XYZ file of C-alpha atoms in Angstrom:
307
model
C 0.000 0.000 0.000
C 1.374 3.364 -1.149
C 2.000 5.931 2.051
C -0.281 8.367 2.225
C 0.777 11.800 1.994
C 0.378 15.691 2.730
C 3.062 17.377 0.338
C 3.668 20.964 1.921
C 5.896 22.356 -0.630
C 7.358 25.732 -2.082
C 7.652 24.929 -5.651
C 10.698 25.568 -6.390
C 12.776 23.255 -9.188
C 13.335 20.217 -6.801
C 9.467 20.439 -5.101
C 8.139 19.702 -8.976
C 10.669 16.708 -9.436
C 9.183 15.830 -5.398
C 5.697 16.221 -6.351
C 6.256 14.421 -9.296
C 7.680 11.259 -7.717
C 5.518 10.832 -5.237
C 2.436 10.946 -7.388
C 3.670 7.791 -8.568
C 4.837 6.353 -4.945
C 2.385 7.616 -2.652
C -1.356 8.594 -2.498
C -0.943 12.789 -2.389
C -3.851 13.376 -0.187
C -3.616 17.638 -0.975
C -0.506 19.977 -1.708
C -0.190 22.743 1.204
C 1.939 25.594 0.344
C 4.265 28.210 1.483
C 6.403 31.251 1.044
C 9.890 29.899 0.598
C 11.280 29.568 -2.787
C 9.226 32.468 -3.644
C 6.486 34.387 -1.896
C 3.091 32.423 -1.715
C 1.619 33.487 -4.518
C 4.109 32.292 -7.075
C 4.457 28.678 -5.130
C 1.060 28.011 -4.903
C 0.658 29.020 -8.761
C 3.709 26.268 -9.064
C 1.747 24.127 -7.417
C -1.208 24.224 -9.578
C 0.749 24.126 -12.594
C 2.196 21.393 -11.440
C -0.824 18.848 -10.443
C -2.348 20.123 -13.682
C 0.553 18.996 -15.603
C 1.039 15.816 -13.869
C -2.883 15.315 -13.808
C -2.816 14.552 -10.552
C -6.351 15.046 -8.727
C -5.450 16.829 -5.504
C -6.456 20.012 -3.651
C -4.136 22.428 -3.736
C -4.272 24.877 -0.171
C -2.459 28.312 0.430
C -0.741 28.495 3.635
C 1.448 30.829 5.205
C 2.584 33.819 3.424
C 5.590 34.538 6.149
C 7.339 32.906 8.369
C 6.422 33.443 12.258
C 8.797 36.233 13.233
C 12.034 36.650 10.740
C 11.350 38.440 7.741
C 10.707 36.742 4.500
C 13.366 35.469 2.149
C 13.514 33.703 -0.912
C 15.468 31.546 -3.712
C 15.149 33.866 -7.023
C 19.130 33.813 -7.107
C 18.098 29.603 -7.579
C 14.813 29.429 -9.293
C 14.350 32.481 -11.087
C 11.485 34.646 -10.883
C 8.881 32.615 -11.497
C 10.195 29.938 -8.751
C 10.093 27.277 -12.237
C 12.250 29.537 -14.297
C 13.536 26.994 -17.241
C 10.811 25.697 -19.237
C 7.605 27.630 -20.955
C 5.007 28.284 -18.585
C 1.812 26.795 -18.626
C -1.052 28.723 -18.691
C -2.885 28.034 -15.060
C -6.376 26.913 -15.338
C -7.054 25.154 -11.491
C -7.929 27.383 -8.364
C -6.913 26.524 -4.702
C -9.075 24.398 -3.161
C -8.816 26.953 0.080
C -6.352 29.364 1.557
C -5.763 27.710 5.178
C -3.374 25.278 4.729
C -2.720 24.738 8.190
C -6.704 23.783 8.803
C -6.738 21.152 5.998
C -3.777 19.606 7.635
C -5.336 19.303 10.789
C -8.377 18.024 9.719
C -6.698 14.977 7.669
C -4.953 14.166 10.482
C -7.847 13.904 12.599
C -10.029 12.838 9.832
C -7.425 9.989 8.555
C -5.184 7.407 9.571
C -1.673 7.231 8.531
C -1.297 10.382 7.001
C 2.287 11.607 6.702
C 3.445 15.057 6.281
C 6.377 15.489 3.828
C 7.436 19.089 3.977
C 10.043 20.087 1.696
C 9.691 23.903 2.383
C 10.024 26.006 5.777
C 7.949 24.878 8.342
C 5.777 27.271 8.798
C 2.017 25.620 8.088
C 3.470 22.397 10.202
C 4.025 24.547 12.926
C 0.952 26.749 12.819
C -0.527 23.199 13.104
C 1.205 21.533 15.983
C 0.379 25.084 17.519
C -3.211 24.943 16.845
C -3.912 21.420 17.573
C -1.013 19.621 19.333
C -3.275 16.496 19.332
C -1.967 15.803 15.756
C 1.700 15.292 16.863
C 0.247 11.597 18.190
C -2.035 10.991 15.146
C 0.399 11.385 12.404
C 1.892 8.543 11.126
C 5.476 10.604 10.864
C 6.861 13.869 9.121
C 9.462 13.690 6.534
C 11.553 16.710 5.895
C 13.898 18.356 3.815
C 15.710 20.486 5.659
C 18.897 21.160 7.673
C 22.126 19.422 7.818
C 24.573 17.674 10.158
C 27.418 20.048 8.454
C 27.408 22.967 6.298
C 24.784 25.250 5.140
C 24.115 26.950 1.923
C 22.014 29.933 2.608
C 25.328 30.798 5.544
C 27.950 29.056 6.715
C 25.822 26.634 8.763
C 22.280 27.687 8.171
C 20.263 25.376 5.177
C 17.574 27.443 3.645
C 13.974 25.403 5.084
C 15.394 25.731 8.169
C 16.920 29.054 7.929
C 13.925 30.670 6.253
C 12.034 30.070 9.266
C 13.951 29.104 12.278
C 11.180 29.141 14.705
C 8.478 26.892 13.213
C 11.413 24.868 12.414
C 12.482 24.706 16.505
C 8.460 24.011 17.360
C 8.502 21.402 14.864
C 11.756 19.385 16.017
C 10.852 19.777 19.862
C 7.218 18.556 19.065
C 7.791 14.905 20.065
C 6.752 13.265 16.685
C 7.194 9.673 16.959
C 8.670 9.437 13.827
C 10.382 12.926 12.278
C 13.067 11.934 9.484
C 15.521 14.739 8.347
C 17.197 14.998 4.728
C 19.197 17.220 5.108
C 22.714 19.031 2.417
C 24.699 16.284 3.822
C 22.644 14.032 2.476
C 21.105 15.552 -1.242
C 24.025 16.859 -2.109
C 24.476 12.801 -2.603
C 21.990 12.723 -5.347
C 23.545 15.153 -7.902
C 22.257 15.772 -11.049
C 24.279 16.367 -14.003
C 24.529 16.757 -17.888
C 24.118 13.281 -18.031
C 21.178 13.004 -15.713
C 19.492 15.298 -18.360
C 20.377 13.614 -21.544
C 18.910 10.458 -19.590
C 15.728 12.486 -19.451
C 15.329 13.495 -22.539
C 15.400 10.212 -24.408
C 12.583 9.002 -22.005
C 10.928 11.583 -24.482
C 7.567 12.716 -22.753
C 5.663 16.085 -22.035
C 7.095 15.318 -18.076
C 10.637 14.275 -18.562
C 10.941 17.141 -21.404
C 9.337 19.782 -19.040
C 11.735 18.157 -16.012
C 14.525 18.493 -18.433
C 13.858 21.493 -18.948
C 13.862 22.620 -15.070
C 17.233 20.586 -14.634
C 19.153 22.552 -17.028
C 18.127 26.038 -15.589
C 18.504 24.718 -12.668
C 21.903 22.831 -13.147
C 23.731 26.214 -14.692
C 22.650 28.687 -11.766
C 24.826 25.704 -9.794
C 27.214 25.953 -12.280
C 27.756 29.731 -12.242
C 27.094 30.207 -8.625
C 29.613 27.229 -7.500
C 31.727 26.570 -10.595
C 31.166 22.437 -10.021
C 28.897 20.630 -13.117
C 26.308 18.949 -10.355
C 23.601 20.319 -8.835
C 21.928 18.644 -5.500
C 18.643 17.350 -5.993
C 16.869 18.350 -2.568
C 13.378 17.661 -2.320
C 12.815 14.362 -3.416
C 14.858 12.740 -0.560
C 12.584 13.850 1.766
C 9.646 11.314 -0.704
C 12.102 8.847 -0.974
C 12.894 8.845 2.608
C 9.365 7.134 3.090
C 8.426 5.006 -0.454
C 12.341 3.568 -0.793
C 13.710 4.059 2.904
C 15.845 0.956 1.862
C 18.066 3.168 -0.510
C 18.788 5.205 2.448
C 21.080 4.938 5.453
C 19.452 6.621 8.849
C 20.674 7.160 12.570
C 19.068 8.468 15.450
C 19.852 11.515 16.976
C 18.816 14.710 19.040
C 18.392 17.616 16.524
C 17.771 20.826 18.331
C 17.588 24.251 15.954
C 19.579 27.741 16.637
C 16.685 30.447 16.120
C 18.943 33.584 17.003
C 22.671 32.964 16.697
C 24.339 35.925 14.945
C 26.370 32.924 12.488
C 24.094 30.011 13.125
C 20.662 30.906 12.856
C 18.921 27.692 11.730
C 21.759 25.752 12.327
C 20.302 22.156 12.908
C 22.856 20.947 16.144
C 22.912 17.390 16.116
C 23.995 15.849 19.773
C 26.716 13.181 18.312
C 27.656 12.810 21.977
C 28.577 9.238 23.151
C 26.381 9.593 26.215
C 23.793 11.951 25.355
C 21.110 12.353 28.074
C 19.201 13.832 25.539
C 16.044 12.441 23.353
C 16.645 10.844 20.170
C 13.880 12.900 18.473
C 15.174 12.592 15.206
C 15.958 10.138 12.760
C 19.132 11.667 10.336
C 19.622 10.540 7.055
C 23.436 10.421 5.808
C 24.152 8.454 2.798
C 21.431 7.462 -0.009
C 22.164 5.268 -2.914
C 22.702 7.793 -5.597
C 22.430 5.523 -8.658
C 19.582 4.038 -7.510
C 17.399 6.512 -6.091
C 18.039 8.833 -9.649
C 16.534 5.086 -11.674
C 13.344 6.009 -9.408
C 13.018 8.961 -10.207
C 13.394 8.697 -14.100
C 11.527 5.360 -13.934
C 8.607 7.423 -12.017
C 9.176 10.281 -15.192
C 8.735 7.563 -17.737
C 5.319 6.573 -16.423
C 3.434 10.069 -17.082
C 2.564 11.711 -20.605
């Protein structure tokens, strides 16, 4: 049986590629989203685009337009204006389904067993939600995210953008007690690069999707290129999917994550406890190596199957 799934995303290059995968590997229940990537108006227009594309029927719900109490940033330097810069933009022709987010999430937890919530943006909606009813922190079947890391940043020195966007619903989320809360964070999707390659693999699967994806990947692969002179570009989102369809490809270890919402260099610096003897609560399973080659024949497998 496929997981079931709430996708709060901030489409974003890697959320599409995300949202594409798992609407082959899990039942997308609705797409909240968020101001990350770009502000809310542009992701949730990515977001319709998207499940239009894809044909996926799900209800798409506007959440937070800001985090709690830093100011808003976003990812243009990344994803371009539009948040999908690359390919030619579909015209949009869905509506939201709502604009509170956060109260669609609570009622499918309450309304639904084993729901999981993968958010691949900041954290804001989940932790408007804990906030507002902490009785779903019980009732979820787990939270998947994409966010942090157990070394380096990208957004600063040690501060990864979900998690730096929004440092507070990012500290409410990790201190919430989920029984199951699974982190991918840089150390990990840097891992699954893609490449030139990677996109001539895509475009001889030869489909609307895969040309569209294409398409994303190679705007996206040459702002890596010119802002970090390499010739891969990390592949975020979907990690955070995979971490739940294909945990197998994926190697995980416990550990107390706490998250730095004012340091002057390490604001949203996710501290992992790596102590021997740690008196404190393993809250968090960390992911730190993923099967590269296999987790990318997923993905393009999961490409191959739409039109």
């Amino acid at each position: 049986m496929k997981p079931k799934i709430i996708l709060d995303c901030d489409p974003g290059h890697d959320d599409a590629v995300a949202m594409m995968l798992a609407g082959r590997t899990t039942e997308i229940i609705g797409v909240t989203t968020v101001s990350g990537n770009a502000p809310l108006s542009i992701t949730t227009d990515n977001a319709l685009i998207m499940t239009e594309l894809l044909q996926l029927d799900v209800p798409v719900h506007a959440g937070a337009h800001r985090p709690l109490i830093v100011k808003p940033s976003h990812a243009e330097e990344v994803h371009g204006k539009t948040g999908l810069d690359g390919p030619k933009r579909p015209a949009i022709t869905r509506e939201v389904s709502s604009n509170n987010a956060v109260e669609f999430i609570i009622s499918s937890i309450r309304e639904q067993d084993d729901v999981w919530l993968v958010p691949i943006g900041p954290l804001t909606n989940i932790a408007l939600a804990v906030a507002q009813a902490p009785d779903i922190v019980e009732k979820v079947a787990g939270v998947s995210i994409m966010g942090g890391s157990t070394d380096r940043g990208n957004v600063t020195s040690k501060g990864e953008f979900n998690i730096w966007a929004d440092p507070d619903a990012a500290a409410i989320v990790f201190d919430a007690g989920f029984k199951d809360l699974r982190m991918a964070g840089l150390n990990l999707t840097h891992q699954l690069g893609i490449d030139d390659e990677v996109i001539s693999q895509l475009a001889k699967v030869g489909n609307n999707t895969a040309n569209f994806i294409a398409d994303l990947f190679r705007f996206y692969l040459d702002a890596y290129k010119e802002r970090t002179k390499g010739e891969v570009a990390p592949l975020h989102d979907p990690c955070a999917v995979l971490a739940i369809t294909h945990p197998d490809l994926i190697q995980f270890q416990k550990k107390n994550v706490q998250v730095e919402t004012r340091g002057i260099h390490t604001r949203g610096m996710t501290v992992i406890d790596d102590r021997e003897y740690s008196p404190a609560t393993l809250n968090c399973d960390v992911e730190y190596v993923i099967d590269r080659d296999a987790a990318l024949r997923v993905i393009i497998d999961a490409i191959s199957t739409y039109e």
